[in-house]
Coordinates of C-alpha atoms and ligand atoms in Angstrom, one line a residue:
X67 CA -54.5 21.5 -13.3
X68 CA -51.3 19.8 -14.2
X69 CA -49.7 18.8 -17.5
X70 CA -46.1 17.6 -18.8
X71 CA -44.7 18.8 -21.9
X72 CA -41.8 16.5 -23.8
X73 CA -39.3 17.2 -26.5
X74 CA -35.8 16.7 -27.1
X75 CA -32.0 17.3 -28.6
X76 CA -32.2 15.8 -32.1
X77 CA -35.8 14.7 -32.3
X78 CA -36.9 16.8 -35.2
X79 CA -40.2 17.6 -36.8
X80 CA -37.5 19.7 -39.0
X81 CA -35.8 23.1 -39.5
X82 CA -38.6 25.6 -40.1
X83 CA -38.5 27.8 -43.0
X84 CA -38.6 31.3 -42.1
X85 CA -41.5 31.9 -45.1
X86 CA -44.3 30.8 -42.4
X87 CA -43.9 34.0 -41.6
X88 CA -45.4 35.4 -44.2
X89 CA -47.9 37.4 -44.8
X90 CA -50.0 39.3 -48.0
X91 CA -51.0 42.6 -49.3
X92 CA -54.2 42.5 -51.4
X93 CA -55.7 45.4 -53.6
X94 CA -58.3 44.7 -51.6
X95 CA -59.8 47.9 -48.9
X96 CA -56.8 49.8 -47.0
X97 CA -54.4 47.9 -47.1
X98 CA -52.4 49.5 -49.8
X99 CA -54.0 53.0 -50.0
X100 CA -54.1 54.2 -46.5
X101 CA -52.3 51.3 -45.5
X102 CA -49.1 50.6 -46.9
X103 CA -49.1 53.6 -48.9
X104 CA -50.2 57.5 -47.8
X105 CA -48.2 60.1 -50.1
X106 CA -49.7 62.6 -48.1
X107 CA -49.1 61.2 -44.8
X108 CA -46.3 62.6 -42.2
X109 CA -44.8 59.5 -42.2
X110 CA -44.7 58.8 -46.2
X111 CA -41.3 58.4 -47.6
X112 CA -39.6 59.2 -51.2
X113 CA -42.1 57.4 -52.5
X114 CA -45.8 57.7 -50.3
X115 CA -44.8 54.8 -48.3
X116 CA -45.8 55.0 -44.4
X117 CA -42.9 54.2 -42.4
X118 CA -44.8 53.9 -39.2
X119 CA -46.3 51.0 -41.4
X120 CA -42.6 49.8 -42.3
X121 CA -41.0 50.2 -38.8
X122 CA -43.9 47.9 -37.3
X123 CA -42.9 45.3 -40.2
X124 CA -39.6 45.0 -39.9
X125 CA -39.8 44.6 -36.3
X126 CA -42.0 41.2 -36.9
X127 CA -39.2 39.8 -40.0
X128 CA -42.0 39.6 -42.2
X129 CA -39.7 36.9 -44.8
X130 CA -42.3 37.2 -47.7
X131 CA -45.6 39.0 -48.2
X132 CA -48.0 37.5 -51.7
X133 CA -49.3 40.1 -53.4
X134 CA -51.8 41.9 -55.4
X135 CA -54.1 39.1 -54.2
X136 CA -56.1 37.4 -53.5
X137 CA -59.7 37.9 -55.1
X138 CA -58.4 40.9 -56.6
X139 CA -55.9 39.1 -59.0
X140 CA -58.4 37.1 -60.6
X141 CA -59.6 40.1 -62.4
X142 CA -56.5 42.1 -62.8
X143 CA -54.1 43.6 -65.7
X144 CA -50.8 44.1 -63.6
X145 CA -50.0 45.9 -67.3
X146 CA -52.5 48.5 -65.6
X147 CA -50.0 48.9 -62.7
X148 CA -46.8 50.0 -64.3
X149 CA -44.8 53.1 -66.1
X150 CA -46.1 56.5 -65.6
X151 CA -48.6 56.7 -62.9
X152 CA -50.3 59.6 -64.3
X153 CA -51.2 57.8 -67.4
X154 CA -52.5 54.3 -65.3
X155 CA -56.1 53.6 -66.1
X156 CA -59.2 53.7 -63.0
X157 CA -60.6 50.2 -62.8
X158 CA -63.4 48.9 -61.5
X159 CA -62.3 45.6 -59.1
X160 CA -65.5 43.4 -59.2
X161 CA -64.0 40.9 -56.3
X162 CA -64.4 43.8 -53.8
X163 CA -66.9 45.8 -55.9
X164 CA -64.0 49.0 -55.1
X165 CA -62.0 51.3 -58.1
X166 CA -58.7 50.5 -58.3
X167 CA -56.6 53.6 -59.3
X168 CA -53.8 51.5 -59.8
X169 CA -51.7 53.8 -58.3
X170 CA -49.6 50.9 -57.2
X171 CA -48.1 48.4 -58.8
X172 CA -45.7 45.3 -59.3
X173 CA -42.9 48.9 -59.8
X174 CA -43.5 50.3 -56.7
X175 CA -44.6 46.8 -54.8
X176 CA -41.3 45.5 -55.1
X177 CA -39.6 48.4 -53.7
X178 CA -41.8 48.7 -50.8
X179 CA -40.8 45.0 -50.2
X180 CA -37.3 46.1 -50.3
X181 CA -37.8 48.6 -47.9
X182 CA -40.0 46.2 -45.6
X183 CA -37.3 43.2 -45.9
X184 CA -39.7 40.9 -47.7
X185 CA -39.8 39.1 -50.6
X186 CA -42.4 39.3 -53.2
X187 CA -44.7 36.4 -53.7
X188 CA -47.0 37.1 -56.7
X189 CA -50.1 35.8 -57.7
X190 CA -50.9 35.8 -61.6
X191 CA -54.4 36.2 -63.1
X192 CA -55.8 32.8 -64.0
X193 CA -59.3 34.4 -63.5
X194 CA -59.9 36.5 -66.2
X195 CA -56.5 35.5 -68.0
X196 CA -54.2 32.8 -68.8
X197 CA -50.4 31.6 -69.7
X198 CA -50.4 34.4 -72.2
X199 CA -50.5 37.5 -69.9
X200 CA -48.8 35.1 -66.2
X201 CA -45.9 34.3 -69.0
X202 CA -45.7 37.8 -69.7
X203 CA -45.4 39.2 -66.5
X204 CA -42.6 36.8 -65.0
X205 CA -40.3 38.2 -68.0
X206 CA -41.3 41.7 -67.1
X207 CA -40.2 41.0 -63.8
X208 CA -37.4 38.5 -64.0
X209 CA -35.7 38.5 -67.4
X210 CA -32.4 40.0 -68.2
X211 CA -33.5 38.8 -72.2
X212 CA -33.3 42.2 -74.8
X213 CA -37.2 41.7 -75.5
X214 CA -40.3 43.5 -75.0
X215 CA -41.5 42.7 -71.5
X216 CA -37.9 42.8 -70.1
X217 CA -37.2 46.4 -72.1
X218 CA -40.8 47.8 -70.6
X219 CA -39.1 46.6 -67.2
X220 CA -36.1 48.7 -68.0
X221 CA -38.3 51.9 -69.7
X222 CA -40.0 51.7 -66.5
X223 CA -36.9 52.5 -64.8
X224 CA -35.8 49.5 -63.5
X225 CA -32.9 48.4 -65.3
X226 CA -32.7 45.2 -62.6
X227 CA -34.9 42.4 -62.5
X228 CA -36.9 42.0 -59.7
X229 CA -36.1 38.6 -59.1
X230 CA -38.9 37.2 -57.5
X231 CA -39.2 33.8 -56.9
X232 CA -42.4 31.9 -55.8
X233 CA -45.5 32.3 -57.9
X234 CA -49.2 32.0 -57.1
X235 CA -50.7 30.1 -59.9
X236 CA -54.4 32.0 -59.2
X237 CA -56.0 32.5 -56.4
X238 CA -58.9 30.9 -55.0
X239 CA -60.1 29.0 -58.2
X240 CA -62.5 26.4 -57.2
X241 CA -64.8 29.3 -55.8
X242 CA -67.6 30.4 -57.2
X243 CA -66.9 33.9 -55.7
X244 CA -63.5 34.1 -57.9
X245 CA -63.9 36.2 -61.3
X246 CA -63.3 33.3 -63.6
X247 CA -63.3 30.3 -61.1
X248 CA -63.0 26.8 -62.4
X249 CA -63.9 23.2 -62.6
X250 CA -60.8 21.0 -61.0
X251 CA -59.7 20.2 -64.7
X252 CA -60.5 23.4 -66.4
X253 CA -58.0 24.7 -63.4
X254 CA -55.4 21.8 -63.6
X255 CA -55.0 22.0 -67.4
X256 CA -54.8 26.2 -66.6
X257 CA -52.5 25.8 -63.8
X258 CA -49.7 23.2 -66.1
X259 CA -50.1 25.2 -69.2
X260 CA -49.4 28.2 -67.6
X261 CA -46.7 27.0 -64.5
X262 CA -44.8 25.3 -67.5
X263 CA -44.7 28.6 -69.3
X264 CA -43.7 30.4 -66.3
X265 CA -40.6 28.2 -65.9
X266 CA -39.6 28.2 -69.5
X267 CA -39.4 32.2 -69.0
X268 CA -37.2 31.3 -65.9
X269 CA -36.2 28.2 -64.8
X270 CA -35.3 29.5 -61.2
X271 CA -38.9 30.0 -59.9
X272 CA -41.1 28.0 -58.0
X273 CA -44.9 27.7 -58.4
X274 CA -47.8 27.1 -55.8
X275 CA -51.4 25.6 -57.0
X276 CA -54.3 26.7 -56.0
X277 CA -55.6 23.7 -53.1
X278 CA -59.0 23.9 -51.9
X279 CA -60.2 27.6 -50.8
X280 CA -61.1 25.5 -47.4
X281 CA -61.2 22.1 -46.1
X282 CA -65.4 22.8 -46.4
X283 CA -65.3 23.0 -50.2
X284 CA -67.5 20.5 -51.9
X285 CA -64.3 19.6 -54.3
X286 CA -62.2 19.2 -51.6
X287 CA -59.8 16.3 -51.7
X288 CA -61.2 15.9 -55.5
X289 CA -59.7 19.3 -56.8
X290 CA -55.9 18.4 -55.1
X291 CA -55.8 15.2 -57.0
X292 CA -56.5 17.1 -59.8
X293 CA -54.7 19.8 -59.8
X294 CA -51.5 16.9 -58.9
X295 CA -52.0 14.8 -61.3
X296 CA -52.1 17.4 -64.0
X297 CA -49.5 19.7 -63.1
X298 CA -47.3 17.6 -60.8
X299 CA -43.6 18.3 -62.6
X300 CA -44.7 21.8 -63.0
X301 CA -45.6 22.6 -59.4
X302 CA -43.7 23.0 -56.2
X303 CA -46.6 23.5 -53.6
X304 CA -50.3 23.2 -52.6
X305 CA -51.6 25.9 -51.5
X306 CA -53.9 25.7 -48.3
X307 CA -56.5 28.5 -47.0
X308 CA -59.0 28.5 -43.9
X309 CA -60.6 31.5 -41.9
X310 CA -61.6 30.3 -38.2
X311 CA -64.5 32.0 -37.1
X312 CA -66.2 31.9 -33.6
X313 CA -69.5 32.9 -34.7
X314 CA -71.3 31.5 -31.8
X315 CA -69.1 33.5 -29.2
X316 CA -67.9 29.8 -27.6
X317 CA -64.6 30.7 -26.7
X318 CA -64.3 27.0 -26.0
X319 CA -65.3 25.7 -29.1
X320 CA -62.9 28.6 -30.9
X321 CA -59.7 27.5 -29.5
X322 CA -59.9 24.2 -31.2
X323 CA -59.6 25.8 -34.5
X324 CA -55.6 24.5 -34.9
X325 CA -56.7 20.7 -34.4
X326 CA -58.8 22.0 -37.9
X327 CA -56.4 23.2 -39.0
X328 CA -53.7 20.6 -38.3
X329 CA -56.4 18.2 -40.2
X330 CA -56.4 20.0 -43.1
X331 CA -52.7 20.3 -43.4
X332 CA -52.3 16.5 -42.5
X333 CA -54.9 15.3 -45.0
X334 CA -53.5 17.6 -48.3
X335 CA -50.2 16.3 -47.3
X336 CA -51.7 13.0 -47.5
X337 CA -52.8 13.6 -50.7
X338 CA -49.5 14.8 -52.5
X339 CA -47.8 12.0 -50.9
X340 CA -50.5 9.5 -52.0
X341 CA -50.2 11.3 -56.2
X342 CA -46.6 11.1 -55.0
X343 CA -46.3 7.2 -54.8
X344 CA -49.2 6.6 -57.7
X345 CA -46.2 8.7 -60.1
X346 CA -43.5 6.7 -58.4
X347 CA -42.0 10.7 -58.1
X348 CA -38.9 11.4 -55.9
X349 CA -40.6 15.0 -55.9
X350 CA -42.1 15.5 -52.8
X351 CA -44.9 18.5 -53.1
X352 CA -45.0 20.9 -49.9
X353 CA -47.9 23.2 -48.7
X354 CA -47.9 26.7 -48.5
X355 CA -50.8 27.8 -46.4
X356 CA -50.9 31.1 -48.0
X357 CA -54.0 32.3 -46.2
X358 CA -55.1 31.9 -42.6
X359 CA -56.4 33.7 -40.0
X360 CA -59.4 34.5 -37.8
X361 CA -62.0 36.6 -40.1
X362 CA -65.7 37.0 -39.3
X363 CA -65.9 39.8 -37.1
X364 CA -66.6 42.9 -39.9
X365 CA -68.9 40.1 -42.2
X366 CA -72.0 42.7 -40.9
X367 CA -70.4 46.0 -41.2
X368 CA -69.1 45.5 -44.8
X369 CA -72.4 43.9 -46.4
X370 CA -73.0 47.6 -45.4
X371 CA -70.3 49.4 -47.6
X372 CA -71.3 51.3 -50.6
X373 CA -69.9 50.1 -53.8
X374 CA -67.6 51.7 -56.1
X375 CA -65.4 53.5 -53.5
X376 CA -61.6 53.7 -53.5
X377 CA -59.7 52.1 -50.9
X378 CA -63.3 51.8 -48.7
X379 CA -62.7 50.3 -44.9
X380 CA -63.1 46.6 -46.0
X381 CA -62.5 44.0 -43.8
X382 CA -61.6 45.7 -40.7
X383 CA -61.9 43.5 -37.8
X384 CA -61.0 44.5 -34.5
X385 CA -59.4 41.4 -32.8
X386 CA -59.9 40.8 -29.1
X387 CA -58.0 38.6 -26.8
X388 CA -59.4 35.1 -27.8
X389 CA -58.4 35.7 -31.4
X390 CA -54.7 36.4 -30.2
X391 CA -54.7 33.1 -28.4
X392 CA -56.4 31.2 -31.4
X393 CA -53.8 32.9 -34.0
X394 CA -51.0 31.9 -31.6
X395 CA -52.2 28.3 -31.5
X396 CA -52.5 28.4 -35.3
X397 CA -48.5 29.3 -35.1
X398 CA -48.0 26.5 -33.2
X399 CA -49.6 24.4 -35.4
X400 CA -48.1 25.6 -38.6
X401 CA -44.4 24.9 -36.8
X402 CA -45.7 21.5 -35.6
X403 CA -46.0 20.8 -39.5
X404 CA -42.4 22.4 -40.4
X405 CA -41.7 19.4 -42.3
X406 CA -44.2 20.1 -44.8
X407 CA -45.5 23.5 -44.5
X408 CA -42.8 26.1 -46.4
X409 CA -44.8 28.9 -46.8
X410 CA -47.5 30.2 -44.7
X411 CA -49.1 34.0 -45.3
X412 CA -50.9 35.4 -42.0
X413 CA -53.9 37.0 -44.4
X414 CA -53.6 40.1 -44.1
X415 CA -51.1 42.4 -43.0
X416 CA -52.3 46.0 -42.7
X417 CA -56.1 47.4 -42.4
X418 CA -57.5 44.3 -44.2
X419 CA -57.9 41.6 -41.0
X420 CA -54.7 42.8 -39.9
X421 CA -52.0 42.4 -37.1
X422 CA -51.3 46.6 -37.8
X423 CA -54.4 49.4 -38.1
X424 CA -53.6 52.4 -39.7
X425 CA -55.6 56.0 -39.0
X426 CA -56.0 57.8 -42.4
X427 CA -54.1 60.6 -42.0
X428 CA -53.4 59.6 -38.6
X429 CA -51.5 56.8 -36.5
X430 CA -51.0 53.4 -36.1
X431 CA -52.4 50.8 -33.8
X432 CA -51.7 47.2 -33.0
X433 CA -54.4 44.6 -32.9
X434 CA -54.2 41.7 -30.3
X435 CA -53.4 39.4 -32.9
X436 CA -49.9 41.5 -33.9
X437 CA -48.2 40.0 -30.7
X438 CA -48.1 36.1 -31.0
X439 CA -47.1 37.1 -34.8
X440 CA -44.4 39.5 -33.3
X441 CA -42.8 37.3 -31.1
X442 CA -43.2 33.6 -33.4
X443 CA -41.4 35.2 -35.9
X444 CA -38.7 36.7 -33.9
X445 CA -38.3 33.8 -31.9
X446 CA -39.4 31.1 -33.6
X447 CA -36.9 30.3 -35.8
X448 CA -34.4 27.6 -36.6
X449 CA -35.6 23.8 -35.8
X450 CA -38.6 22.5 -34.7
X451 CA -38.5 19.9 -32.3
X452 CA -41.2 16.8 -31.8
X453 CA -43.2 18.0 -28.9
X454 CA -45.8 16.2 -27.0
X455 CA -47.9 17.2 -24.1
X456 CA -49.6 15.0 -21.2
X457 CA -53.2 16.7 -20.1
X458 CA -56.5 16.5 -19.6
X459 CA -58.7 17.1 -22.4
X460 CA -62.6 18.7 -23.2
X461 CA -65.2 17.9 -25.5
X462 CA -67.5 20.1 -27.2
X463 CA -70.6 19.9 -29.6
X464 CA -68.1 19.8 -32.8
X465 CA -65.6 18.1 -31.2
X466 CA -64.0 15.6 -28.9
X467 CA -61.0 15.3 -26.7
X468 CA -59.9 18.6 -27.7
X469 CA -56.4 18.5 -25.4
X470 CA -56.2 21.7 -22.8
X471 CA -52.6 22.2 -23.8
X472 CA -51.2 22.7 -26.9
X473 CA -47.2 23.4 -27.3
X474 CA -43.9 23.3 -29.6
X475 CA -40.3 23.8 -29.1
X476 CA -38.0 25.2 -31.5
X477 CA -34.3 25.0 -31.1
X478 CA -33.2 28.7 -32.4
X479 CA -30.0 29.0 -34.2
X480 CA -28.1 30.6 -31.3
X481 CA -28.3 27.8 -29.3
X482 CA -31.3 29.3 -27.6
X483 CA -34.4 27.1 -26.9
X484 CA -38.1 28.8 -27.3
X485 CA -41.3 26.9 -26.2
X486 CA -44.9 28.3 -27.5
X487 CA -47.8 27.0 -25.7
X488 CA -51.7 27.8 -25.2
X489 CA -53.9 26.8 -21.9
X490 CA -57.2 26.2 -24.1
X491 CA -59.0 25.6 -20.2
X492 CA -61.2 28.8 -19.3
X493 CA -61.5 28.0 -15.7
X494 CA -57.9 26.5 -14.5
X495 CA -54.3 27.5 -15.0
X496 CA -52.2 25.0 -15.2
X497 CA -49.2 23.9 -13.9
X498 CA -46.4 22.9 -16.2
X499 CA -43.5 20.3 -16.1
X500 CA -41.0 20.1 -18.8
X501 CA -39.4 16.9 -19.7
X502 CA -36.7 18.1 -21.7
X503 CA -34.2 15.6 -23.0
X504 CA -30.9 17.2 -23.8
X505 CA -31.5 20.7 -22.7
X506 CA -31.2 19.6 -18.8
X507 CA -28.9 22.7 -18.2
X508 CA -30.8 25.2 -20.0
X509 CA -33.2 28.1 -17.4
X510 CA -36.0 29.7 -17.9
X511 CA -34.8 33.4 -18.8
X512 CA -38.3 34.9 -20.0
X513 CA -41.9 34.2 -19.6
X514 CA -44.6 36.2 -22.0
X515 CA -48.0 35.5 -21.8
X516 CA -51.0 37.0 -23.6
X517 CA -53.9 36.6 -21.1
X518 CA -56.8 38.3 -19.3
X519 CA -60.0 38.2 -18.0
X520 CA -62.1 39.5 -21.0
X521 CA -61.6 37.7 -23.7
X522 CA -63.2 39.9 -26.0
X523 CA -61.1 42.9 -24.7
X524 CA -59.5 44.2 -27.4
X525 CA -57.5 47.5 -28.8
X526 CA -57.9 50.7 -30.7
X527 CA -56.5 53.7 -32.1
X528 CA -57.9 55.9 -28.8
X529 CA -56.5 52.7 -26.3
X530 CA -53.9 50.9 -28.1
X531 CA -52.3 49.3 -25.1
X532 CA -55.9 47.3 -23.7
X533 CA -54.7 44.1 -24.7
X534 CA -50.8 43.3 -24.7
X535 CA -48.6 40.6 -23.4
X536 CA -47.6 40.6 -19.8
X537 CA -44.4 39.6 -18.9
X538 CA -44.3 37.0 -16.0
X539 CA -42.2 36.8 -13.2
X540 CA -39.9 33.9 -13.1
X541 CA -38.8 31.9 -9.7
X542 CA -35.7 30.3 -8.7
X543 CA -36.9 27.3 -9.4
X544 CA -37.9 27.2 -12.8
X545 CA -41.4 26.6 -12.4
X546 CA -44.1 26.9 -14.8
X547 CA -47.7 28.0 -14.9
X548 CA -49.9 28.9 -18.2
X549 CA -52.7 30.9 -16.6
X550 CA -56.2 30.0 -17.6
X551 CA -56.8 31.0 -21.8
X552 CA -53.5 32.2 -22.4
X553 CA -50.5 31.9 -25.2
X554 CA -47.5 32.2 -23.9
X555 CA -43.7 32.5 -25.3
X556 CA -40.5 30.6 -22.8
X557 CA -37.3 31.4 -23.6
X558 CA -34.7 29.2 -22.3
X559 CA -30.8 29.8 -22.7
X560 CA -27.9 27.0 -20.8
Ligands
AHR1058 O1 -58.0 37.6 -47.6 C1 -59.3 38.0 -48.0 C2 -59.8 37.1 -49.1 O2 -60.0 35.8 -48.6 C3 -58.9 36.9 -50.3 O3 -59.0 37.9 -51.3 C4 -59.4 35.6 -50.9 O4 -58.4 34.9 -51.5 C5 -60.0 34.9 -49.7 O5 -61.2 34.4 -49.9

């Protein structure tokens, strides 16, 4: 099979903001105790965290990670999680029916995002609370005021503010699975009262609304216009989730999950530009997709899971080698859409449908879908350039002309040139020629590609290395193949 790939100097989709890198911690399973955080472990540092967890972290630039959730925040006191940790009350957490020890906290959150690189993105409770306590909680963390919140900040021991910047206005609120979830009013009126609070606390944050929990949602499209015609001056994005799922084990049928999700981001774009021109606004309202990845594969093995447990193995899915492909072609698509997607969160980060496994007590492991994470973020960086592929296409029972090849260039600060592509075809590899206006004098210097013949081969803590990229050789000539189902990563330097 053949194909042609085209991009060029100066055509732009638009520089990409390092925050689709993101990714989020929930209270939610091990991904804080056990994952993030082990005071026992060999690894733990000053303060319990693992820095076998931290190394692997920094090594992917994680920009921002949302935290405490998730389902979890609809439900939570983050009063519950600060000062003295002997005195912090058990709870129980009815979003993953687990206790919560809270153990850990916005205090200790913030400086394990120090020590990771991140920001902080929080979430405040519009579940079970409202402006009152989300009001609250940004002057705890951000206000330099002599007042109550700020001085419990400073009894605390932290006589700096934490700074933190972008807010999660809820999480998940038009489900019925959220602790207080919401009618698209009920949340719009929630989400203005309280974002408008927020900012009169600080001024300097920004705010992301809850979108639809998927594009599948009955209120879909409904709840957006809502939510923007409510709260339009008080919000800066729309938030965006979607797990992909390949339920029915067609690998062929998986790999189109980025044309779904390149729908969804194109259509809730549509939709703030369309409350956008009814306002007559010059504020243009970007997306953060603060949740996506592939989850379906522990769905069995938690309905399983007794309740009431602390830090129980939720979530765990092992990844194989089709998920790695389908989360690198999600990348692609979410740099495709640089011009209007700011924030993205790979959901989640450790133990909880995560890029990095942890071993209680033991050691680290990295799941298939850790490496087109790795080397996006690392690489993927600076502008995004318009990129359009010639190919054949397939068709399958959900959907039609489903193009083998998928790809983006990004013109790194450095003067470097990176290309991401997938070969979505199972039987052919294919052979590649670039059209590449502008960059005529640039090589191919490096070739990684994540492919196999099993696609549901995948890793674990007794064989972490089964699945990992290969790096190809590279000819003379500077030509190109993608082998059959695989991501791959081209560098190109002049
Ligand atoms: O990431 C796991 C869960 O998925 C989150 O808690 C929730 O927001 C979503 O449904």
């Amino acid at each position: 099979m053949k194909a042609k790939i085209f991009f060029e100097k100066n055509s732009e989709v638009s520089k990409i903001d390092n925050r689709i890198y993101g990714s989020f911690i929930e209270h939610l399973g091990r991904a804080v105790y056990g994952g993030i955080y082990e005071p026992g472990h060999e690894t733990a540092d000053d303060m319990g965290f693992r820095q076998d967890v931290l190394k692997e972290i920094k090594k992917i630039n994680v920009p921002i990670v949302r935290y405490p959730g998730g389902n979890f925040v609809s439900g939570y006191n983050w009063e519950d999680g600060t000062g003295d940790k002997a005195a912090r009350p058990k709870k129980l957490d009815l979003a993953w029916s687990s206790v919560e020890t809270n153990q850990i906290g916005i205090d200790e959150f913030q400086e394990w995002a120090k020590r990771a690189g991140s920001e902080v993105m929080m979430a405040v409770n519009l579940g079970t609370r409202g402006a009152e306590e989300a009001k609250n909680l940004v002057e705890y963390c951000n206000s330099t005021t002599d007042t109550y919140y700020a001085n419990k900040r400073r009894a605390n021991g932290f006589d700096k503010p934490f700074k933190i910047k972008t807010w999660c206005l809820g999480n998940e609120m038009d489900g019925p699975w959220q602790m207080g979830s919401k009618k698209p009013m009920e949340y719009a009126r929630l989400a203005c009262e309280s974002g408008k609070l927020m900012k009169w606390v600080d001024s300097d944050i920004e705010l992301v609304a809850c979108g639809s929990s998927a594009p599948t949602m009955p209120t879909f499209g409904e709840w957006e216009r809502t939510v923007l015609r409510e709260a339009y001056d008080q919000i800066d994005y729309m938030s965006l989730h979607n797990y992909y799922r390949n339920d029915k084990g067609d690998t062929a049928e998986f790999f189109a999950s980025s044309m779904i999700m390149d729908r969804f981001i194109k259509d809730v774009a549509a939709m703030c530009d369309e409350i956008k021109a009814e306002k007559n606004s010059d504020k243009t309202i970007n997306l953060s997709f603060d949740e996506w990845n592939v989850w379906f594969h522990s769905d069995e093995a938690d309905k399983k899971q007794e309740k009431w447990q602390i830090a129980p193995p939720l979530l765990e899915d092992i990844y194989d080698l089709q998920d790695g492909i389908v989360v690198g072609s999600l990348l692609i698509t979410l740099l495709k859409n640089a011009d209007r997607v700011k924030i993205a969160c790979l959901a989640q980060l450790v133990n909880v449908i995560a890029p990095i496994m942890t071993v209680n007590g033991g050691d680290i492991w990295l799941q298939t879908i850790f490496y087109p994470y790795y080397y996006t973020s690392v690489n993927g960086r600076g502008t995004a350039l318009v990129t359009k592929c010639e190919c054949g296409s397939y068709d399958t029972e959900e959907h039609k002309n489903i193009p083998y090849i998928d790809a983006v260039a990004v013109e790194n600060e450095d003067g470097k040139l990176t290309v991401f592509a997938i070969n979505r075809s199972l039987e052919e590899n294919c052979e590649i020629t670039l059209d590449m206006k502008g960059f005529e004098d640039y090589r191919i210097v490096k070739h990684v590609s994540l492919e196999g013949d099993d696609m549901t081969a995948h890793n674990s803590a007794d064989n972490k290395k089964n699945v990992i990229p290969t790096e190809k050789s590279i000819d003379g000539a500077g030509s190109l193949t993608l082998s059959k189902a695989s991501w791959n990563m081209i560098c190109f330097e002049k």
